[in-house]
CSV table of C-alpha atoms and ligand atoms in Angstrom, one decimal:
chain,number,residue,atom,x,y,z
A,10,MET,CA,0.1,-0.1,0.1
A,11,ASN,CA,1.0,3.6,-1.0
A,12,VAL,CA,-0.9,5.5,1.3
A,13,ILE,CA,0.6,7.6,3.9
A,14,TYR,CA,-1.7,7.8,7.0
A,15,PRO,CA,-0.7,10.9,9.2
A,16,LEU,CA,-0.3,10.7,13.0
A,17,ALA,CA,-3.1,12.1,15.0
A,18,VAL,CA,-0.7,14.4,16.5
A,19,PRO,CA,2.2,14.9,14.2
A,20,LYS,CA,5.5,15.8,15.9
A,21,GLY,CA,6.3,19.6,16.2
A,22,ARG,CA,2.9,20.8,15.5
A,23,ARG,CA,1.8,23.9,17.3
A,24,LEU,CA,-1.4,24.5,18.7
A,25,CYS,CA,-2.9,27.4,17.0
A,26,CYS,CA,-5.8,30.1,17.8
A,27,GLU,CA,-8.7,29.0,15.6
A,28,VAL,CA,-9.6,32.6,14.5
A,29,CYS,CA,-6.1,34.4,13.7
A,30,GLU,CA,-4.0,31.3,13.7
A,31,ALA,CA,-1.3,32.7,16.5
A,32,PRO,CA,-0.1,30.4,19.2
A,33,ALA,CA,-2.7,29.2,21.1
A,34,GLU,CA,-2.9,30.0,24.9
A,35,ARG,CA,-6.5,28.9,26.0
A,36,VAL,CA,-8.6,26.0,25.1
A,37,CYS,CA,-12.4,25.6,25.1
A,38,GLY,CA,-13.5,23.8,28.3
A,39,ALA,CA,-16.4,22.3,26.7
A,40,CYS,CA,-15.2,20.4,23.6
A,41,THR,CA,-11.0,20.6,24.5
A,42,VAL,CA,-10.1,20.2,20.8
A,43,THR,CA,-10.3,24.2,19.9
A,44,TYR,CA,-7.6,26.4,20.9
A,45,TYR,CA,-7.6,30.2,21.2
A,46,CYS,CA,-5.1,33.1,21.6
A,47,GLY,CA,-7.2,34.8,24.4
A,48,VAL,CA,-10.3,35.2,25.5
A,49,VAL,CA,-11.2,38.3,23.0
A,50,HIS,CA,-10.9,35.5,20.2
A,51,GLN,CA,-12.6,32.5,22.1
A,52,ARG,CA,-15.9,34.8,23.1
A,53,ALA,CA,-15.6,36.1,19.5
A,54,ASP,CA,-15.9,32.7,17.7
A,55,TRP,CA,-18.0,31.4,20.7
A,56,GLY,CA,-20.7,34.3,19.8
A,57,SER,CA,-20.4,33.5,16.1
A,58,ILE,CA,-20.2,29.7,15.4
A,59,HIS,CA,-18.6,27.6,18.2
A,60,GLU,CA,-21.5,27.6,20.2
A,61,LYS,CA,-23.4,25.8,17.5
A,62,ILE,CA,-20.5,23.5,16.6
A,63,CYS,CA,-18.7,23.2,19.9
A,64,GLN,CA,-19.7,19.1,20.4
A,65,LEU,CA,-20.1,18.3,16.5
A,66,LEU,CA,-15.6,19.4,16.3
A,67,ILE,CA,-14.7,16.6,18.9
A,68,PRO,CA,-15.1,13.4,16.5
A,69,LEU,CA,-13.3,15.6,13.8
A,70,ARG,CA,-10.6,16.5,15.9
A,71,THR,CA,-9.7,13.6,18.2
A,72,SER,CA,-7.8,10.4,16.5
A,73,MET,CA,-9.5,7.7,14.7
A,74,PRO,CA,-10.3,4.9,16.6
A,75,PHE,CA,-8.6,1.6,15.8
A,76,TYR,CA,-10.6,-0.1,13.1
A,77,ASN,CA,-10.6,-3.9,12.7
A,78,SER,CA,-11.0,-4.2,9.0
A,79,GLU,CA,-10.4,-2.0,6.1
A,80,GLU,CA,-14.2,-2.1,5.5
A,81,GLU,CA,-14.8,-0.5,9.2
A,82,ARG,CA,-11.9,2.2,8.1
A,83,GLN,CA,-13.3,3.4,4.9
A,84,HIS,CA,-16.8,3.6,6.7
A,85,GLY,CA,-15.1,5.6,9.3
A,86,LEU,CA,-13.6,7.9,6.5
A,87,GLN,CA,-17.2,8.1,4.9
A,88,GLN,CA,-18.7,9.3,8.2
A,89,LEU,CA,-15.7,11.9,9.0
A,90,GLN,CA,-16.5,13.6,5.2
A,91,GLN,CA,-20.5,13.5,5.8
A,92,ARG,CA,-19.6,15.3,9.2
A,93,GLN,CA,-17.5,17.6,7.7
A,94,LYS,CA,-19.7,18.2,4.6
A,95,HIS,CA,-22.8,18.7,7.2
A,96,LEU,CA,-20.6,21.5,8.7
A,97,ILE,CA,-19.3,23.5,5.8
A,98,GLU,CA,-23.4,24.0,4.9
A,99,LEU,CA,-23.7,25.2,8.6
A,100,CYS,CA,-21.1,27.3,9.1
A,101,TYR,CA,-21.5,28.7,5.4
A,102,THR,CA,-25.5,29.5,6.3
A,103,VAL,CA,-24.6,30.7,9.9
A,104,ALA,CA,-22.3,33.2,8.2
A,105,GLN,CA,-24.7,34.3,5.5
A,106,LYS,CA,-27.3,35.0,7.9
A,107,TYR,CA,-24.9,37.0,9.8
A,108,ILE,CA,-24.1,39.0,6.7
A,109,PHE,CA,-27.9,39.6,5.7
A,110,GLU,CA,-28.4,41.0,9.0
A,111,GLY,CA,-25.5,43.3,8.9
A,112,LYS,CA,-23.4,41.6,11.6
A,113,HIS,CA,-20.1,41.6,9.5
A,114,GLU,CA,-18.0,41.2,12.8
A,115,ASP,CA,-20.0,37.9,13.7
A,116,ALA,CA,-19.9,36.8,10.1
A,117,VAL,CA,-16.2,36.1,9.9
A,118,PRO,CA,-15.5,33.4,12.1
A,119,ALA,CA,-18.5,31.3,10.8
A,120,ALA,CA,-17.1,32.1,7.2
A,121,LEU,CA,-13.6,31.2,8.0
A,122,HIS,CA,-14.8,27.6,9.3
A,123,SER,CA,-16.6,27.1,6.3
A,124,LEU,CA,-13.5,27.7,4.0
A,125,ARG,CA,-11.4,25.3,6.2
A,126,PHE,CA,-13.8,22.3,6.0
A,127,ARG,CA,-14.0,22.8,2.8
A,128,MET,CA,-9.9,22.9,2.3
A,129,ASN,CA,-10.2,19.6,4.1
A,130,VAL,CA,-13.0,17.9,2.2
A,131,HIS,CA,-12.2,19.5,-1.2
A,132,GLY,CA,-8.3,20.2,-1.5
A,133,LEU,CA,-6.6,23.8,-1.6
A,134,SER,CA,-7.7,24.5,-5.4
A,135,SER,CA,-10.8,23.6,-5.6
A,136,VAL,CA,-14.0,25.8,-6.7
A,137,GLU,CA,-15.9,24.6,-3.9
A,138,LEU,CA,-13.7,27.1,-1.9
A,139,VAL,CA,-15.1,30.0,-4.1
A,140,PRO,CA,-18.3,30.4,-1.8
A,141,ALA,CA,-16.7,30.8,1.3
A,142,TYR,CA,-14.1,33.1,0.0
A,143,LEU,CA,-17.0,35.2,-1.6
A,144,LEU,CA,-18.7,35.5,2.2
A,145,LEU,CA,-15.2,36.4,3.4
A,146,ALA,CA,-15.2,39.2,1.0
A,147,GLU,CA,-18.6,40.5,1.7
A,148,ALA,CA,-17.8,40.5,5.4
A,149,SER,CA,-14.6,42.4,5.0
A,150,LEU,CA,-16.7,44.9,2.7
A,151,GLY,CA,-19.5,45.4,5.6
A,152,LEU,CA,-16.6,45.9,7.8
A,153,GLY,CA,-14.8,48.6,5.7
A,154,ARG,CA,-12.2,46.5,5.1
A,155,VAL,CA,-11.6,46.9,1.2
A,156,VAL,CA,-8.3,45.7,0.7
A,157,GLN,CA,-8.9,42.4,2.5
A,158,ALA,CA,-12.0,42.1,0.2
A,159,GLU,CA,-10.3,42.3,-3.0
A,160,GLU,CA,-7.8,39.9,-2.0
A,161,TYR,CA,-10.4,37.2,-1.1
A,162,LEU,CA,-12.1,38.1,-4.2
A,163,SER,CA,-8.9,37.7,-6.5
A,164,GLN,CA,-8.5,34.4,-4.9
A,165,ALA,CA,-12.3,33.3,-5.8
A,166,GLN,CA,-11.5,35.0,-9.3
A,167,TRP,CA,-8.1,32.6,-9.7
A,168,THR,CA,-9.7,29.5,-8.6
A,169,VAL,CA,-12.9,30.2,-10.9
A,170,LEU,CA,-10.4,31.2,-13.5
A,171,LYS,CA,-8.5,27.8,-13.2
A,172,SER,CA,-11.4,25.4,-12.8
A,173,THR,CA,-13.2,23.9,-15.9
A,174,GLU,CA,-16.3,23.2,-14.0
A,175,CYS,CA,-17.5,26.1,-12.4
A,176,SER,CA,-21.1,26.5,-12.3
A,177,TYR,CA,-23.4,29.3,-13.4
A,178,ALA,CA,-24.6,29.9,-10.1
A,179,ILE,CA,-20.9,30.5,-8.6
A,180,HIS,CA,-20.2,32.8,-11.6
A,181,SER,CA,-23.6,34.8,-10.4
A,182,LEU,CA,-21.8,34.8,-6.9
A,183,LEU,CA,-18.6,36.2,-7.9
A,184,HIS,CA,-19.9,38.7,-10.0
A,185,ARG,CA,-22.3,39.9,-7.0
A,186,ASN,CA,-19.6,40.3,-4.8
A,187,LEU,CA,-17.0,42.3,-7.8
A,188,GLY,CA,-20.1,44.4,-8.3
A,189,LEU,CA,-20.5,45.0,-4.4
A,190,LEU,CA,-16.6,45.8,-4.4
A,191,TYR,CA,-16.8,48.3,-7.0
A,192,MET,CA,-20.2,49.9,-5.5
A,193,ALA,CA,-17.9,50.2,-2.3
A,194,LYS,CA,-15.1,52.1,-4.4
A,195,GLU,CA,-18.0,53.9,-5.9
A,196,ASN,CA,-16.7,53.1,-9.5
A,197,TYR,CA,-20.3,52.3,-10.5
A,198,GLU,CA,-19.8,51.6,-14.5
A,199,GLU,CA,-17.6,48.6,-13.1
A,200,ALA,CA,-20.3,47.7,-10.5
A,201,ARG,CA,-23.2,47.5,-13.5
A,202,TYR,CA,-21.2,45.6,-15.3
A,203,HIS,CA,-20.5,43.0,-12.7
A,204,LEU,CA,-24.3,42.9,-11.6
A,205,ALA,CA,-25.6,42.7,-15.3
A,206,ASN,CA,-22.8,39.8,-15.4
A,207,ASP,CA,-24.7,38.4,-11.8
A,208,ILE,CA,-28.1,38.4,-13.2
A,209,TYR,CA,-27.3,37.1,-16.5
A,210,PHE,CA,-25.7,33.8,-15.0
A,211,ALA,CA,-28.2,33.3,-12.1
A,212,SER,CA,-31.1,33.4,-15.1
A,213,CYS,CA,-29.1,30.8,-16.8
A,214,ALA,CA,-29.0,28.6,-13.4
A,215,PHE,CA,-31.9,29.1,-12.1
A,216,GLY,CA,-34.5,31.1,-14.3
A,217,THR,CA,-35.2,35.1,-14.9
A,218,GLU,CA,-38.0,34.9,-12.4
A,219,HIS,CA,-36.2,33.1,-9.6
A,220,ILE,CA,-35.5,34.9,-6.3
A,221,ARG,CA,-31.8,34.1,-6.8
A,222,ALA,CA,-31.7,36.4,-9.5
A,223,SER,CA,-33.4,39.2,-7.6
A,224,GLY,CA,-30.3,40.1,-5.2
A,225,GLY,CA,-28.4,41.5,-8.9
A,226,TYR,CA,-31.4,43.6,-9.6
A,227,PHE,CA,-31.7,44.5,-6.1
A,228,HIS,CA,-28.2,46.0,-6.1
A,229,LEU,CA,-28.5,47.4,-9.6
A,230,ALA,CA,-31.7,49.3,-8.3
A,231,ASN,CA,-29.6,50.8,-5.5
A,232,ILE,CA,-27.0,52.1,-7.8
A,233,PHE,CA,-29.6,53.7,-10.0
A,234,ASN,CA,-31.2,55.0,-6.9
A,235,GLY,CA,-27.8,56.3,-5.8
A,236,LEU,CA,-27.1,58.1,-8.9
A,237,LYS,CA,-30.7,59.6,-9.2
A,238,LYS,CA,-32.3,58.1,-12.1
A,239,LEU,CA,-35.1,57.2,-10.0
A,240,ASP,CA,-37.3,55.9,-13.1
A,241,LEU,CA,-34.6,53.1,-13.5
A,242,ALA,CA,-34.6,52.2,-10.1
A,243,ASP,CA,-38.3,52.2,-9.6
A,244,THR,CA,-38.6,49.7,-12.7
A,245,LEU,CA,-35.8,47.5,-11.0
A,246,TYR,CA,-37.6,47.9,-7.4
A,247,THR,CA,-40.8,46.4,-8.7
A,248,LYS,CA,-39.0,43.8,-10.4
A,249,VAL,CA,-37.4,42.8,-7.4
A,250,SER,CA,-40.8,42.8,-5.4
A,251,GLU,CA,-42.8,41.3,-8.0
A,252,ILE,CA,-40.2,38.3,-7.9
A,253,TRP,CA,-40.6,37.9,-4.2
A,254,ASN,CA,-44.3,38.4,-4.4
A,255,LYS,CA,-45.1,35.2,-6.7
A,256,TYR,CA,-42.6,33.3,-4.9
A,257,LEU,CA,-44.2,34.0,-1.6
A,258,ASN,CA,-47.9,33.9,-2.6
A,259,ASP,CA,-47.2,30.8,-4.1
A,260,HIS,CA,-46.0,29.2,-0.4
A,261,TYR,CA,-48.7,31.2,1.1
A,262,GLN,CA,-51.5,29.8,-1.0
A,263,VAL,CA,-50.0,26.1,-0.4
A,264,LEU,CA,-49.8,26.8,3.7
A,265,SER,CA,-53.7,27.9,3.3
A,266,GLN,CA,-55.0,25.3,1.5
A,267,ALA,CA,-52.9,22.8,3.5
A,268,ARG,CA,-53.9,24.3,6.6
A,269,ILE,CA,-57.8,23.8,5.6
A,270,GLN,CA,-57.7,20.4,5.1
A,271,GLN,CA,-55.7,19.3,7.8
A,272,ILE,CA,-57.2,20.8,10.4
A,273,ASP,CA,-60.6,19.3,8.9
A,274,LEU,CA,-59.1,15.9,8.6
A,275,LEU,CA,-56.8,15.5,11.8
A,276,GLY,CA,-58.1,18.3,14.1
A,277,LYS,CA,-54.3,19.5,14.5
A,278,ARG,CA,-52.3,22.5,13.5
A,279,PHE,CA,-50.5,22.3,9.9
A,280,GLU,CA,-47.1,23.1,9.9
A,281,THR,CA,-44.9,24.3,6.7
A,282,ASP,CA,-42.4,27.0,6.0
A,283,THR,CA,-41.1,29.3,3.4
A,284,GLY,CA,-38.8,26.9,1.5
A,285,LEU,CA,-35.9,29.1,2.3
A,286,ASP,CA,-33.0,28.6,4.4
A,287,GLU,CA,-32.3,30.8,7.4
A,288,ALA,CA,-29.8,33.1,5.2
A,289,GLN,CA,-32.6,33.2,2.8
A,290,GLU,CA,-34.7,34.7,5.0
A,291,ALA,CA,-32.4,37.3,6.2
A,292,GLU,CA,-31.9,38.2,2.6
A,293,ALA,CA,-35.5,38.5,1.9
A,294,ILE,CA,-36.0,40.5,5.2
A,295,GLN,CA,-33.0,42.7,4.3
A,296,ILE,CA,-34.2,43.3,0.3
A,297,LEU,CA,-37.8,44.1,1.0
A,298,THR,CA,-37.3,46.4,4.0
A,299,SER,CA,-34.6,48.3,1.8
A,300,ILE,CA,-37.4,48.4,-0.8
A,301,LEU,CA,-40.3,49.2,1.7
A,302,ASN,CA,-37.7,52.4,2.9
A,303,VAL,CA,-37.2,53.5,-0.5
A,304,ARG,CA,-40.8,53.4,-1.3
A,305,GLU,CA,-42.1,55.0,1.8
A,306,SER,CA,-39.7,57.7,1.2
A,307,THR,CA,-41.4,58.4,-2.2
A,308,SER,CA,-44.9,57.4,-1.1
A,309,ASN,CA,-46.6,60.4,-2.2
A,310,LYS,CA,-46.3,59.6,-6.0
A,311,ALA,CA,-47.8,56.3,-5.4
A,312,PRO,CA,-48.8,54.7,-2.2
A,313,GLN,CA,-50.0,51.4,-3.8
A,314,LYS,CA,-46.4,50.5,-4.3
A,315,THR,CA,-45.6,51.0,-0.5
A,316,ILE,CA,-48.9,48.6,0.2
A,317,PHE,CA,-47.4,46.0,-2.4
A,318,VAL,CA,-44.3,45.7,-0.4
A,319,LEU,CA,-45.9,45.7,2.8
A,320,LYS,CA,-48.1,42.8,1.6
A,321,ILE,CA,-45.3,40.6,0.5
A,322,LEU,CA,-43.4,41.6,4.2
A,323,PHE,CA,-46.6,40.2,5.6
A,324,MET,CA,-46.3,37.0,4.0
A,325,LEU,CA,-43.0,36.7,4.4
A,326,TYR,CA,-43.3,37.0,8.5
A,327,PHE,CA,-46.4,35.0,8.4
A,328,LEU,CA,-44.5,32.2,6.6
A,329,MET,CA,-41.8,32.5,8.9
A,330,MET,CA,-44.0,32.2,12.2
A,331,ASN,CA,-45.5,29.0,10.6
A,332,SER,CA,-42.1,27.7,9.6
A,333,SER,CA,-41.6,24.2,11.5
A,334,LYS,CA,-38.0,24.7,11.5
A,335,ALA,CA,-38.6,27.8,13.4
A,336,SER,CA,-36.2,27.6,16.9
A,337,SER,CA,-38.1,29.3,19.5
A,338,PRO,CA,-35.6,32.3,20.1
A,339,ARG,CA,-36.5,33.1,16.4
A,340,LYS,CA,-39.9,32.9,16.6
A,341,ALA,CA,-39.7,35.4,19.7
A,342,ALA,CA,-37.7,37.5,17.1
A,343,ASN,CA,-40.3,37.3,14.5
A,344,LEU,CA,-43.2,37.6,16.8
A,345,LYS,CA,-41.5,41.5,17.5
A,346,GLN,CA,-41.3,42.2,14.1
A,347,ARG,CA,-45.0,40.7,13.2
A,348,GLU,CA,-46.4,43.6,15.8
A,349,LYS,CA,-45.7,45.8,13.0
A,350,PHE,CA,-47.9,44.2,10.5
A,351,LEU,CA,-50.8,42.9,12.9
A,352,TRP,CA,-52.6,46.0,11.6
A,353,LEU,CA,-52.8,44.6,8.3
A,354,ASP,CA,-56.1,42.9,8.2
A,355,SER,CA,-58.1,41.3,5.6
A,356,ALA,CA,-59.6,44.3,4.1
A,357,VAL,CA,-56.2,45.9,3.6
A,358,LEU,CA,-54.5,42.5,2.3
A,359,SER,CA,-57.7,42.1,-0.2
A,360,SER,CA,-57.3,45.7,-1.2
A,361,CYS,CA,-53.5,45.1,-1.8
A,362,THR,CA,-54.4,42.3,-4.1
A,363,SER,CA,-56.4,44.4,-6.4
A,364,PHE,CA,-53.2,46.1,-7.8
A,365,CYS,CA,-51.4,43.0,-8.2
A,366,PRO,CA,-52.2,41.1,-11.2
A,367,GLN,CA,-50.3,38.0,-10.1
A,368,SER,CA,-51.5,37.4,-6.9
A,369,LYS,CA,-55.3,38.2,-7.7
A,370,PRO,CA,-56.7,35.1,-9.3
A,371,SER,CA,-55.3,32.7,-6.8
A,372,LEU,CA,-56.5,34.9,-3.8
A,373,GLN,CA,-59.8,34.5,-5.2
A,374,LYS,CA,-59.7,31.1,-5.1
A,375,SER,CA,-60.2,30.8,-1.7
A,376,SER,CA,-62.3,33.0,0.9
A,377,ASP,CA,-60.4,35.7,2.4
A,378,THR,CA,-61.3,34.4,6.1
A,379,HIS,CA,-59.6,31.4,5.5
A,380,ASN,CA,-56.6,33.4,4.0
A,381,ILE,CA,-56.2,35.4,7.2
A,382,SER,CA,-58.0,34.0,10.3
A,383,PRO,CA,-55.1,32.0,11.2
A,384,VAL,CA,-52.8,35.0,11.4
A,385,LEU,CA,-55.3,36.9,13.5
A,386,SER,CA,-56.2,34.3,15.9
A,387,PRO,CA,-54.0,33.6,19.0
A,388,THR,CA,-53.7,30.0,18.3
A,389,ALA,CA,-51.8,30.7,15.3
A,390,GLN,CA,-48.8,31.3,17.4
B,416,ZN,ZN1,-6.7,34.9,17.8
B,417,ZN,ZN1,-15.6,24.2,22.2
């Protein structure tokens, strides 16, 4: 056999800080496999991601047990890979959610973890590293560290250039982040070029009316809004609103129908969700709230546009509150947000739909009381 199995703790290996890779002086007491240079980085890591993955790291960082057969050993290795892949996704989603919530500092440790696990599983030059580089770039941009963001982006660009099997989805993400970088540098010409590419690749990957394409339209609209080209901005904001309206309205209808049937048959509450992960929900809130702010500042001209966005946000919060995935702290936060939208009763919602051609026919299928009553009744919580 030509395979070399590394020692569990190779000679001369120094223990490094999880966050900055400086020599470590502390260890996490709960898992005893994670090290830090000091209490500052330990706290930062705990608050960002370590609390969620502390126990998951133990099997990854302790030496593999002694296996009696090659079969068992292969099985052990496969399990290890599965665990790492799970951690990649978990850290990525957590970091993304922080970014959409504007908590860029918290996003960095989680994004770094996602990058490291990707390197372990896929190697140093795999295109799988690109999403993690892009997250780190976005977090750096949010923290005003433009140079660092550029470094991460050029690493991502280089990896994409070398790769022959890069998906449209990753091309789209790369261009979106380059667009954001040039926006931060106030080079709007370049930013527009990259955002147009983002929309093109996202449309190739998912379709022109897909929520994954809405981010590109949204940032492009922000550029035009900043440049006072209000007509163009308005058209793009409307496009984004319509994409989210269609998506959420479809889910809203499914929930309403399922709820009616389920309560009749089984007499118990039906639970479903938005079909979005936590990061996508945070993105939806960020995009729709920004559009709402823009609409409210110009609502004298077109109040119906403000109400349209309010209606979409209402559907989003409603679906999130009924999410079977929702954990209790998140639900509590959602409930706070919900108070803002409680005044939107059935009359308002049905009047909103009167100027929304896409949602009108589907809302008419079932009566308004069925659609709305779960929101306003106390049992909906
Ligand atoms: Zn450190
Ligand atoms: Zn720990």
